[in-house]
Backbone as a chain_set.jsonl record, in Angstrom:
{"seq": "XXXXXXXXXXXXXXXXXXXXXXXXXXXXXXXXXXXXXXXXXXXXXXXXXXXXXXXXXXXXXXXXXXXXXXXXXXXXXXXXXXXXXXXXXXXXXXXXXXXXXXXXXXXXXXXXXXXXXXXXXXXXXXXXXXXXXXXXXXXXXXXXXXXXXXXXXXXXXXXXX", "coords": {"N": [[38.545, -43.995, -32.462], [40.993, -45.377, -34.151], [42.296, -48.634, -36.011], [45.766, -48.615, -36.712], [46.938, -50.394, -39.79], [49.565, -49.926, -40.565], [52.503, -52.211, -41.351], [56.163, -52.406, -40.871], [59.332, -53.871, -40.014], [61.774, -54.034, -37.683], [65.015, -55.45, -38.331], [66.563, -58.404, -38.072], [69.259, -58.011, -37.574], [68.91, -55.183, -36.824], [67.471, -55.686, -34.253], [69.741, -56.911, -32.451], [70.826, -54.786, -32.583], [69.2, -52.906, -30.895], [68.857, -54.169, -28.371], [71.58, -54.407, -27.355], [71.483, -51.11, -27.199], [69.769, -51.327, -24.719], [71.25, -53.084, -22.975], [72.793, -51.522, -21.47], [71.411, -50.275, -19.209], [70.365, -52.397, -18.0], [68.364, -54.581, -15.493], [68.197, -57.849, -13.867], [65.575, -57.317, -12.594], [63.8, -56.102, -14.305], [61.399, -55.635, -16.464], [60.135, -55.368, -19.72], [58.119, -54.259, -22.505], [56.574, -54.465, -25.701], [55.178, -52.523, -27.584], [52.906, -52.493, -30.567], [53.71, -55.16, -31.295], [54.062, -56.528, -33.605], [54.802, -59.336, -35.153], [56.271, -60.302, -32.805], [59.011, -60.666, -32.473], [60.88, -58.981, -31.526], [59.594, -58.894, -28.834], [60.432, -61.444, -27.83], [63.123, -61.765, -28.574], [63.965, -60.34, -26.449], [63.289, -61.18, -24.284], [65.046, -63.974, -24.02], [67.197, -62.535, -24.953], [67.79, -61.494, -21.925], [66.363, -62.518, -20.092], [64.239, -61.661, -18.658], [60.934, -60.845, -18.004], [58.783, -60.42, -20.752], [56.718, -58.476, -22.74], [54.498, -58.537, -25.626], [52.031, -56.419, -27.215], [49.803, -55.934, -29.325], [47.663, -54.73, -32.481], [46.278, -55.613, -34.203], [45.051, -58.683, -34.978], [45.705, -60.46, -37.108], [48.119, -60.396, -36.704], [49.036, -60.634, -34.301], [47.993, -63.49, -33.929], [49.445, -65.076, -35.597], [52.312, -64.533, -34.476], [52.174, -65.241, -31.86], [51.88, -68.523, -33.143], [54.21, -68.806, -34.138], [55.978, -68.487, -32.007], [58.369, -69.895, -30.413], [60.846, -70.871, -28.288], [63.138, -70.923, -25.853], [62.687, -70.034, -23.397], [59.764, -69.625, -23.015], [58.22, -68.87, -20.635], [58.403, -66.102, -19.974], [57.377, -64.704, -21.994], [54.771, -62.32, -22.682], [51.953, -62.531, -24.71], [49.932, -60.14, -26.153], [46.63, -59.141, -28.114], [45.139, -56.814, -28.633], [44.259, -53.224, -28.101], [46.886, -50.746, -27.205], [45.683, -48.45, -25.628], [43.355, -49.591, -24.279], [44.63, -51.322, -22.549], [46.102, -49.523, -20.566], [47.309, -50.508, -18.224], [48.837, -52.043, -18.243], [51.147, -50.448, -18.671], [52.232, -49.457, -16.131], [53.513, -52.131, -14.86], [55.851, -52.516, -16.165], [59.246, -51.309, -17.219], [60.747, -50.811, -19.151], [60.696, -49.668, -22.115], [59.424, -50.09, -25.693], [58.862, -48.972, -28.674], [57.938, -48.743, -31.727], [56.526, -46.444, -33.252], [56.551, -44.874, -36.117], [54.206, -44.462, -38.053], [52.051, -43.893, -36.251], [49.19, -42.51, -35.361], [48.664, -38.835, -34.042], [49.641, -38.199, -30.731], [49.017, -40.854, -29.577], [51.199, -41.678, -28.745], [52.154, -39.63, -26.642], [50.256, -40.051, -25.057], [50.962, -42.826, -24.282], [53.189, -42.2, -23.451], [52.857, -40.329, -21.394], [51.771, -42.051, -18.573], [54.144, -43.976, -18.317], [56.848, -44.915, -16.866], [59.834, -45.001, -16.859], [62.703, -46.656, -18.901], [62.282, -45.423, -22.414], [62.106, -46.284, -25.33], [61.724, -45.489, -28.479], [60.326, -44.949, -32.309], [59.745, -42.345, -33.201], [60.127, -39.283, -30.952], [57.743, -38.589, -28.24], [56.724, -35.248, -28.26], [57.148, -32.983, -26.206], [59.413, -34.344, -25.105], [61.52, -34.246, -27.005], [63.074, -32.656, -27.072], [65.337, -34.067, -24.483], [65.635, -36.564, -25.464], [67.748, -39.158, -26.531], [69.568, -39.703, -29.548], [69.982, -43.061, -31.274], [70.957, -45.464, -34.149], [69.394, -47.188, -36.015], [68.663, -50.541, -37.799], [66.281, -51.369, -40.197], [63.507, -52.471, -41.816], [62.154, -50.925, -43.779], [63.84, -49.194, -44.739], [65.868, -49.454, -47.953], [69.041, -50.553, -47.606], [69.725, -48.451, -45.237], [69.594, -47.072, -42.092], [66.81, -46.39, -39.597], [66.079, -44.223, -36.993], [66.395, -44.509, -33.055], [65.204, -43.192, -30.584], [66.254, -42.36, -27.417], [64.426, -42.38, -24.399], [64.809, -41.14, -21.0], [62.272, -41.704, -19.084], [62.0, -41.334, -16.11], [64.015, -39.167, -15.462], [62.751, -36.935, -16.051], [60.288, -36.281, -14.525]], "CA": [[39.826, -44.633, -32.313], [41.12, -45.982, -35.791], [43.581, -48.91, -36.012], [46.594, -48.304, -38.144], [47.762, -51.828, -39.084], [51.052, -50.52, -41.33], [53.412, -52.978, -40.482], [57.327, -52.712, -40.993], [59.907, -54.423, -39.311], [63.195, -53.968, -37.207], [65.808, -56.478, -38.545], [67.502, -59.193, -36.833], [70.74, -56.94, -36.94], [68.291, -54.245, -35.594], [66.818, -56.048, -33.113], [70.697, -56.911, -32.152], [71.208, -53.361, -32.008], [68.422, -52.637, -29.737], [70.181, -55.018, -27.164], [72.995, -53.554, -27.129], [71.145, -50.398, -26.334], [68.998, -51.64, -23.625], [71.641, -53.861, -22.324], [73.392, -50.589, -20.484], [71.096, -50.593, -17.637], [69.131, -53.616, -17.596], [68.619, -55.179, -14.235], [67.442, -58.977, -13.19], [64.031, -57.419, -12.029], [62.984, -55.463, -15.274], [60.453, -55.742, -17.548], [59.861, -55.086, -21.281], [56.991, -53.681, -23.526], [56.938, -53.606, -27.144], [54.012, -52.308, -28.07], [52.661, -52.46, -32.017], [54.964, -56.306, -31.381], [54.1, -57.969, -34.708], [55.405, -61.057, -35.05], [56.648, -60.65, -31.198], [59.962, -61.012, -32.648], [61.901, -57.898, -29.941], [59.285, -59.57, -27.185], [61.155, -63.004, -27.976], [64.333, -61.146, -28.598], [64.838, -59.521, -25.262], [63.475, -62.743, -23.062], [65.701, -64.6, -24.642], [68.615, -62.355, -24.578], [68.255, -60.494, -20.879], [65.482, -63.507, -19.064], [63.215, -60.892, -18.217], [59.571, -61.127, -18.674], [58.552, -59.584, -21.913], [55.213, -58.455, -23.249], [54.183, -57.567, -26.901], [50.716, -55.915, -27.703], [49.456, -55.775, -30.982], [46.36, -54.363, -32.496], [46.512, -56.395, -35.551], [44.994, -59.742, -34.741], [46.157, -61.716, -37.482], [49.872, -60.441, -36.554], [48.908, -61.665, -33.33], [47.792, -65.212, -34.173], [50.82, -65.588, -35.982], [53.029, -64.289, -33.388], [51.186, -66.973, -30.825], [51.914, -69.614, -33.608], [55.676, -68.978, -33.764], [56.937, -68.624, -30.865], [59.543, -71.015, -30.086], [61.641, -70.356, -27.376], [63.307, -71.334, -24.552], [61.767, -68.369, -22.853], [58.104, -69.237, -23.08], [57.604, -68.376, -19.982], [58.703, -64.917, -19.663], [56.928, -63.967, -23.177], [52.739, -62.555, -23.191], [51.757, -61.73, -26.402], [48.359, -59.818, -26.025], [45.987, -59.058, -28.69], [44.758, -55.437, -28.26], [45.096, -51.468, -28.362], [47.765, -50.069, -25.803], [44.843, -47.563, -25.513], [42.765, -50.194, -23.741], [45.708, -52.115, -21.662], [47.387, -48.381, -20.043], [47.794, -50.756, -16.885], [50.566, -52.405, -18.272], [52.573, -49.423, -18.446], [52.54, -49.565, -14.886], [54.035, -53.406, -14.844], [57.114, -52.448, -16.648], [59.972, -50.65, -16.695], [61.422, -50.74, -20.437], [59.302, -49.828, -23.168], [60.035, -50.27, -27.271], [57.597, -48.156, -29.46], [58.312, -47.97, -33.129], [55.365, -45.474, -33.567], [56.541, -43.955, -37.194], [53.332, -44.095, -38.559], [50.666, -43.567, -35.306], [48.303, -40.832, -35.15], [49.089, -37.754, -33.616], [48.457, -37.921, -30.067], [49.422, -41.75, -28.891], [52.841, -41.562, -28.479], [51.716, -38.749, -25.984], [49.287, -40.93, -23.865], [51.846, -44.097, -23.893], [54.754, -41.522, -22.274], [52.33, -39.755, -19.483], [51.403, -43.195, -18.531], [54.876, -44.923, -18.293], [57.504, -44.496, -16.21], [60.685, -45.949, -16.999], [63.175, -46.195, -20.253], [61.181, -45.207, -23.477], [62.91, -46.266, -26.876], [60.498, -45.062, -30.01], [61.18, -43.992, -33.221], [59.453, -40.63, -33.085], [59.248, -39.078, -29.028], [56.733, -37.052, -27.745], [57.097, -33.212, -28.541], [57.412, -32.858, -24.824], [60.179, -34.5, -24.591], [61.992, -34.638, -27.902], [65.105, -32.265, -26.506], [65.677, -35.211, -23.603], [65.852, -37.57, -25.975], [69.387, -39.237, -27.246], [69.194, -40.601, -31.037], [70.992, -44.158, -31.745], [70.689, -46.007, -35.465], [68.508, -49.032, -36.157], [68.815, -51.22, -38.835], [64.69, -51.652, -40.511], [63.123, -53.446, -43.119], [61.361, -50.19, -44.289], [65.072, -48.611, -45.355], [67.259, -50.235, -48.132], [70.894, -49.595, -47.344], [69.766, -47.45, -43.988], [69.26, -46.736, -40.996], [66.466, -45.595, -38.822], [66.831, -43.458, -35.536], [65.263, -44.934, -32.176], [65.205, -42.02, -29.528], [65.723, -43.229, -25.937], [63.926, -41.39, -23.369], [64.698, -41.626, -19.618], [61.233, -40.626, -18.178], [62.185, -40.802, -14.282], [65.001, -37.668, -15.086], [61.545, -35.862, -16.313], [59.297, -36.398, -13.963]], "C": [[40.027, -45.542, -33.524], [42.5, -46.982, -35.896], [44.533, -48.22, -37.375], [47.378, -49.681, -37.873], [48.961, -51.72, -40.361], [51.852, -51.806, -40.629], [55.248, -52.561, -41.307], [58.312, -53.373, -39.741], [61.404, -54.058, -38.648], [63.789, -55.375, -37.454], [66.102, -57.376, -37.698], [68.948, -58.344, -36.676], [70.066, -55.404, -36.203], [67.758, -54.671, -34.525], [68.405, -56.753, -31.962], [71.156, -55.638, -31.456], [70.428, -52.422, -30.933], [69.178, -53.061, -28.389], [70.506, -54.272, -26.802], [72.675, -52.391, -26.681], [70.865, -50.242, -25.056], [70.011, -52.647, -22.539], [72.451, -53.031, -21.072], [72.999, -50.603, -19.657], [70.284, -51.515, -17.448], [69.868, -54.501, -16.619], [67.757, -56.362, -14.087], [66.138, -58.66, -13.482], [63.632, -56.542, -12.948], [62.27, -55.955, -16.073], [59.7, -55.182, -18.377], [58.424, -55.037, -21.533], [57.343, -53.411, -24.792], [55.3, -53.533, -27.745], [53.824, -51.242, -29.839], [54.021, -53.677, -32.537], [54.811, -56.58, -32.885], [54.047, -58.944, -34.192], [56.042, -61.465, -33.462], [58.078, -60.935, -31.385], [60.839, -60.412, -31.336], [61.114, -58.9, -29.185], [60.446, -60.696, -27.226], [62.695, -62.943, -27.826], [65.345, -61.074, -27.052], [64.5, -60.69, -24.15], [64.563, -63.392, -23.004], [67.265, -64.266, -24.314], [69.315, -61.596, -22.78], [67.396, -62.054, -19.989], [65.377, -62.903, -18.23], [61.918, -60.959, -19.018], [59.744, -59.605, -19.587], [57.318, -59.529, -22.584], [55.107, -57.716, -24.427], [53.073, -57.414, -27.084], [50.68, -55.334, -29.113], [47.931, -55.859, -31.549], [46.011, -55.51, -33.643], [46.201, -57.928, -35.282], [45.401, -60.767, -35.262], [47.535, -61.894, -36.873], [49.804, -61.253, -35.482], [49.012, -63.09, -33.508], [48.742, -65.984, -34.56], [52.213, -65.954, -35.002], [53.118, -65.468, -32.227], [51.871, -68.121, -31.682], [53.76, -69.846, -33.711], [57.07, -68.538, -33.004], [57.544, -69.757, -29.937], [60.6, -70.846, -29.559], [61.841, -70.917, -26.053], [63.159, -70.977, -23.46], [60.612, -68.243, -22.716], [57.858, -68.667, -21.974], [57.484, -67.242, -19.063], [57.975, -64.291, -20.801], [55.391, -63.781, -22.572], [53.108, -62.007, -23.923], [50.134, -61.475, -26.302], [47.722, -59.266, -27.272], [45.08, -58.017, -28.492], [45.395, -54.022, -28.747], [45.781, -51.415, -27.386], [46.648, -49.448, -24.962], [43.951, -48.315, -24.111], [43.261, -51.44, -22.64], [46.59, -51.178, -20.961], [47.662, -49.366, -18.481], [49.275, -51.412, -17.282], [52.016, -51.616, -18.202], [53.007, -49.598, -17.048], [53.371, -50.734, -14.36], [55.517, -53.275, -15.522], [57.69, -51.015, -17.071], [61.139, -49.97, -18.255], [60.308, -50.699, -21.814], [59.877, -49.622, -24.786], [58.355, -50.041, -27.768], [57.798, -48.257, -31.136], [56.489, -47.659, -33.673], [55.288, -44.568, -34.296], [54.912, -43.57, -37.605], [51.991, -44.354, -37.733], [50.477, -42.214, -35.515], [48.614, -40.391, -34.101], [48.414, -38.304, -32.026], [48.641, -39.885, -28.919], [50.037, -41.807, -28.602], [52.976, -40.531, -26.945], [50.753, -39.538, -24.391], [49.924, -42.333, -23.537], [53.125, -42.979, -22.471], [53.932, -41.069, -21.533], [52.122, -40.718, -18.84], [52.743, -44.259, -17.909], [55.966, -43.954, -17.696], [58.982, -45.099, -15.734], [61.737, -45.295, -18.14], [62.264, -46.602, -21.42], [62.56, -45.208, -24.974], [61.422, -46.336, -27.888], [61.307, -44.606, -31.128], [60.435, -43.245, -33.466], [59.213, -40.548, -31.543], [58.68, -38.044, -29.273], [57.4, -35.89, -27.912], [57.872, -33.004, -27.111], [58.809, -33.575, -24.321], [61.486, -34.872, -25.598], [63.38, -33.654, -27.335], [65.95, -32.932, -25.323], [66.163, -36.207, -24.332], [67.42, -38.013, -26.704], [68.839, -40.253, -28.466], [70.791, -41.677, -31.225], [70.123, -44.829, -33.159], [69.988, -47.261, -34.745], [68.091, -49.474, -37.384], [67.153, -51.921, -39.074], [64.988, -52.113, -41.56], [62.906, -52.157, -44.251], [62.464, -49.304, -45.517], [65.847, -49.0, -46.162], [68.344, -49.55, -47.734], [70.886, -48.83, -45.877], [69.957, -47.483, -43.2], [67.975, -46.297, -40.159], [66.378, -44.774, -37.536], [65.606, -44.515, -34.4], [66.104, -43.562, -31.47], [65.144, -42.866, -27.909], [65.579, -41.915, -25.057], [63.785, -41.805, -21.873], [63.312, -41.002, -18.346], [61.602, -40.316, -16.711], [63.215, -39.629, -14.324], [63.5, -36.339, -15.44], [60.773, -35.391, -15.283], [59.627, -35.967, -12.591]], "O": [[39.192, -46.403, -33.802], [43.618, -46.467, -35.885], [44.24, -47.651, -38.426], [47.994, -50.125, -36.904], [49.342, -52.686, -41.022], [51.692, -52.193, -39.472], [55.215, -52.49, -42.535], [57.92, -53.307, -38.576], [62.219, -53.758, -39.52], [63.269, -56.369, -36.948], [65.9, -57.159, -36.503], [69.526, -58.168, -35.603], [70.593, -54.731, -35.317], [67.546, -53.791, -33.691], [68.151, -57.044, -30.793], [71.632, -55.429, -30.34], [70.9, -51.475, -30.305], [69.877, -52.394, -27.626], [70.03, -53.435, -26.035], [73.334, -52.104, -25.682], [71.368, -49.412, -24.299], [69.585, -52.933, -21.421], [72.73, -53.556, -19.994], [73.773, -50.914, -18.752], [69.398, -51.364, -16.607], [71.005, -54.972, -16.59], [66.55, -56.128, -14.147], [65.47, -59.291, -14.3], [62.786, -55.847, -12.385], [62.681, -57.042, -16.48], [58.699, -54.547, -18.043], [57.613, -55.682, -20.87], [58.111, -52.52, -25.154], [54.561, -54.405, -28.201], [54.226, -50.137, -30.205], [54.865, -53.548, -33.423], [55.888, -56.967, -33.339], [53.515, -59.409, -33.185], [56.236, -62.607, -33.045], [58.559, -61.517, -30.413], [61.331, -61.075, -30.422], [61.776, -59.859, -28.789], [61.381, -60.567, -26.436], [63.395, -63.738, -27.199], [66.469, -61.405, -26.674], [65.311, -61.046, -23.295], [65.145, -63.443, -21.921], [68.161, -64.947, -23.813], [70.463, -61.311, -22.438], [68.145, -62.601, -19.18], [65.956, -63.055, -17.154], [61.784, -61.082, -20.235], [60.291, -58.512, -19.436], [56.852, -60.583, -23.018], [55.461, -56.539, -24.498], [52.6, -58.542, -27.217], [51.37, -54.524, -29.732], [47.132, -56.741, -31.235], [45.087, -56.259, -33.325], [47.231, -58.596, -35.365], [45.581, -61.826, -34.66], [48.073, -62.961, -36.579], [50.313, -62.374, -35.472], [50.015, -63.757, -33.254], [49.003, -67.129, -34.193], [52.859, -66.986, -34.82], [53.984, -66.291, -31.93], [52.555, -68.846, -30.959], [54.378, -70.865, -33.401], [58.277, -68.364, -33.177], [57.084, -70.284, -28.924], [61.537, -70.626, -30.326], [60.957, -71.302, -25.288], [63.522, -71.645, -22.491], [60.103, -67.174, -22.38], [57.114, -67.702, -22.148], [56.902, -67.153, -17.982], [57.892, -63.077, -20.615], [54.789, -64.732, -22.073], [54.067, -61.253, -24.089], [49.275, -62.355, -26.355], [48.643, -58.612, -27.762], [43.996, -58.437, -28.087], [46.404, -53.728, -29.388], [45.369, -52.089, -26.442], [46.543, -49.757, -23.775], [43.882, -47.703, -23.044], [42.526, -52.248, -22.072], [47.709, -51.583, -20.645], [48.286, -48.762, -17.609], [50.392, -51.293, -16.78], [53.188, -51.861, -17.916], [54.183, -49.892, -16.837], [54.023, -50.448, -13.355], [56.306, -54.174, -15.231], [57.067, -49.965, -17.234], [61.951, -49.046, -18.295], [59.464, -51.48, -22.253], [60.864, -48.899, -24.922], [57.27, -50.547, -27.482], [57.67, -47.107, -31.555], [55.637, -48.364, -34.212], [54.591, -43.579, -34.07], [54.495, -42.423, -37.442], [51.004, -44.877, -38.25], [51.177, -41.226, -35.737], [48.873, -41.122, -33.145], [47.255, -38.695, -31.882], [48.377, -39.944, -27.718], [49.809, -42.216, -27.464], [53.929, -40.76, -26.2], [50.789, -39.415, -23.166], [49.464, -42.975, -22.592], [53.544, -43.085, -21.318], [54.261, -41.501, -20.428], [52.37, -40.231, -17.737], [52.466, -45.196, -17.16], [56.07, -42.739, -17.864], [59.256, -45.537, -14.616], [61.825, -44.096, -18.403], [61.651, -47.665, -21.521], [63.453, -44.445, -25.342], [60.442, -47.08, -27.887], [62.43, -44.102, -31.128], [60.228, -43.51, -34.65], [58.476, -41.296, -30.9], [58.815, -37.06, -30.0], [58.592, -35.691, -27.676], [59.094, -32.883, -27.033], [59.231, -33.343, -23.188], [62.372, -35.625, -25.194], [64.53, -34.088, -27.265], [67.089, -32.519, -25.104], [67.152, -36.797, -23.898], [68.093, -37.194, -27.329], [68.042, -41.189, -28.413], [71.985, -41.384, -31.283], [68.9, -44.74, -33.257], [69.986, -47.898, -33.692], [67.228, -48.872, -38.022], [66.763, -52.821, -38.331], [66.047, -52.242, -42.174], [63.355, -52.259, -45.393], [62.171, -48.912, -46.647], [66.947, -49.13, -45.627], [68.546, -48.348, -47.565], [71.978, -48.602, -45.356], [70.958, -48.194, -43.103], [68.353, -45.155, -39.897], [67.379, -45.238, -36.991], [64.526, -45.026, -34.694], [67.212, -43.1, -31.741], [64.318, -43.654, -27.448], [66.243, -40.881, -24.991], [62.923, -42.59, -21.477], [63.341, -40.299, -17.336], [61.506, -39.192, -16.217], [63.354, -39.035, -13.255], [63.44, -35.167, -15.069], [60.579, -34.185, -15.128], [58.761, -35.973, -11.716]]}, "num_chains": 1, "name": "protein.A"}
């Protein structure tokens, strides 16, 4: 099991535009996953903007530490920020209901063991094979793109399953 600690980022006008995705069916009693958080910025994001608990996992310990150090919010106490693989935390899938992946550059093969696992709405930017003709593509404004765009894919696992 090999981390991969690229990092790029979803903007603050992408992390706007996430919202706005997720804001279509979000209910009171849901709760968020962004797993490969960084900086925990989306976790902080979506507390913040829905006040629903929100959890970011991140393999990357310094990102972590950081993450931990600036979070400032009126929301603390809907945010965890855990320090780990997904790989080794699959219970959380089970705890929530909204999940945020940007899993461009994971190895083959996770993306795969996060969706059998979870059971909810799935926004990534690459989906599982298995379910890539389900999937609906909306833009998202990254760090990684000048001038761009990248796609997030939202995937409604409970019409699958």
């Amino acid at each position: 099991m090999s981390k991969n600690l690229t990092y790029g980022e979803v903007t603050s006008i992408g992390r706007k535009e996430l919202c706005n995705l997720i804001k279509e069916h979000i209910k009171p009693t849901d709760r968020f996953i962004d797993i490969g958080s960084g900086y925990g910025k989306i976790t902080t994001e979506i507390a913040e903007t829905f006040n629903i608990p929100s959890i970011g996992i991140e393999i990357d310990k310094k990102k972590h530490d950081v993450a931990k150090k600036i979070c400032w919010s009126n929301r603390k106490n809907l945010i965890t920020l855990i320090d780990g693989d997904i790989r080794n935390h699959l219970e959380l899938l089970k705890q929530v209901n909204i999940l945020y992946a940007d899993n461009v550059t994971w190895e083959n093969g996770l993306t795969d063991v996060i969706f059998k696992n979870f059971n909810g709405v799935f926004y990534c930017m690459r989906p599982p094979k298995e379910a890539r003709k389900f999937a609906t593509k909306h833009d998202l404004t990254v760090s990684w793109l000048k001038d761009s765009k990248s796609h997030v894919y939202k995937i409604n696992t409970k019409d699958l399953r």
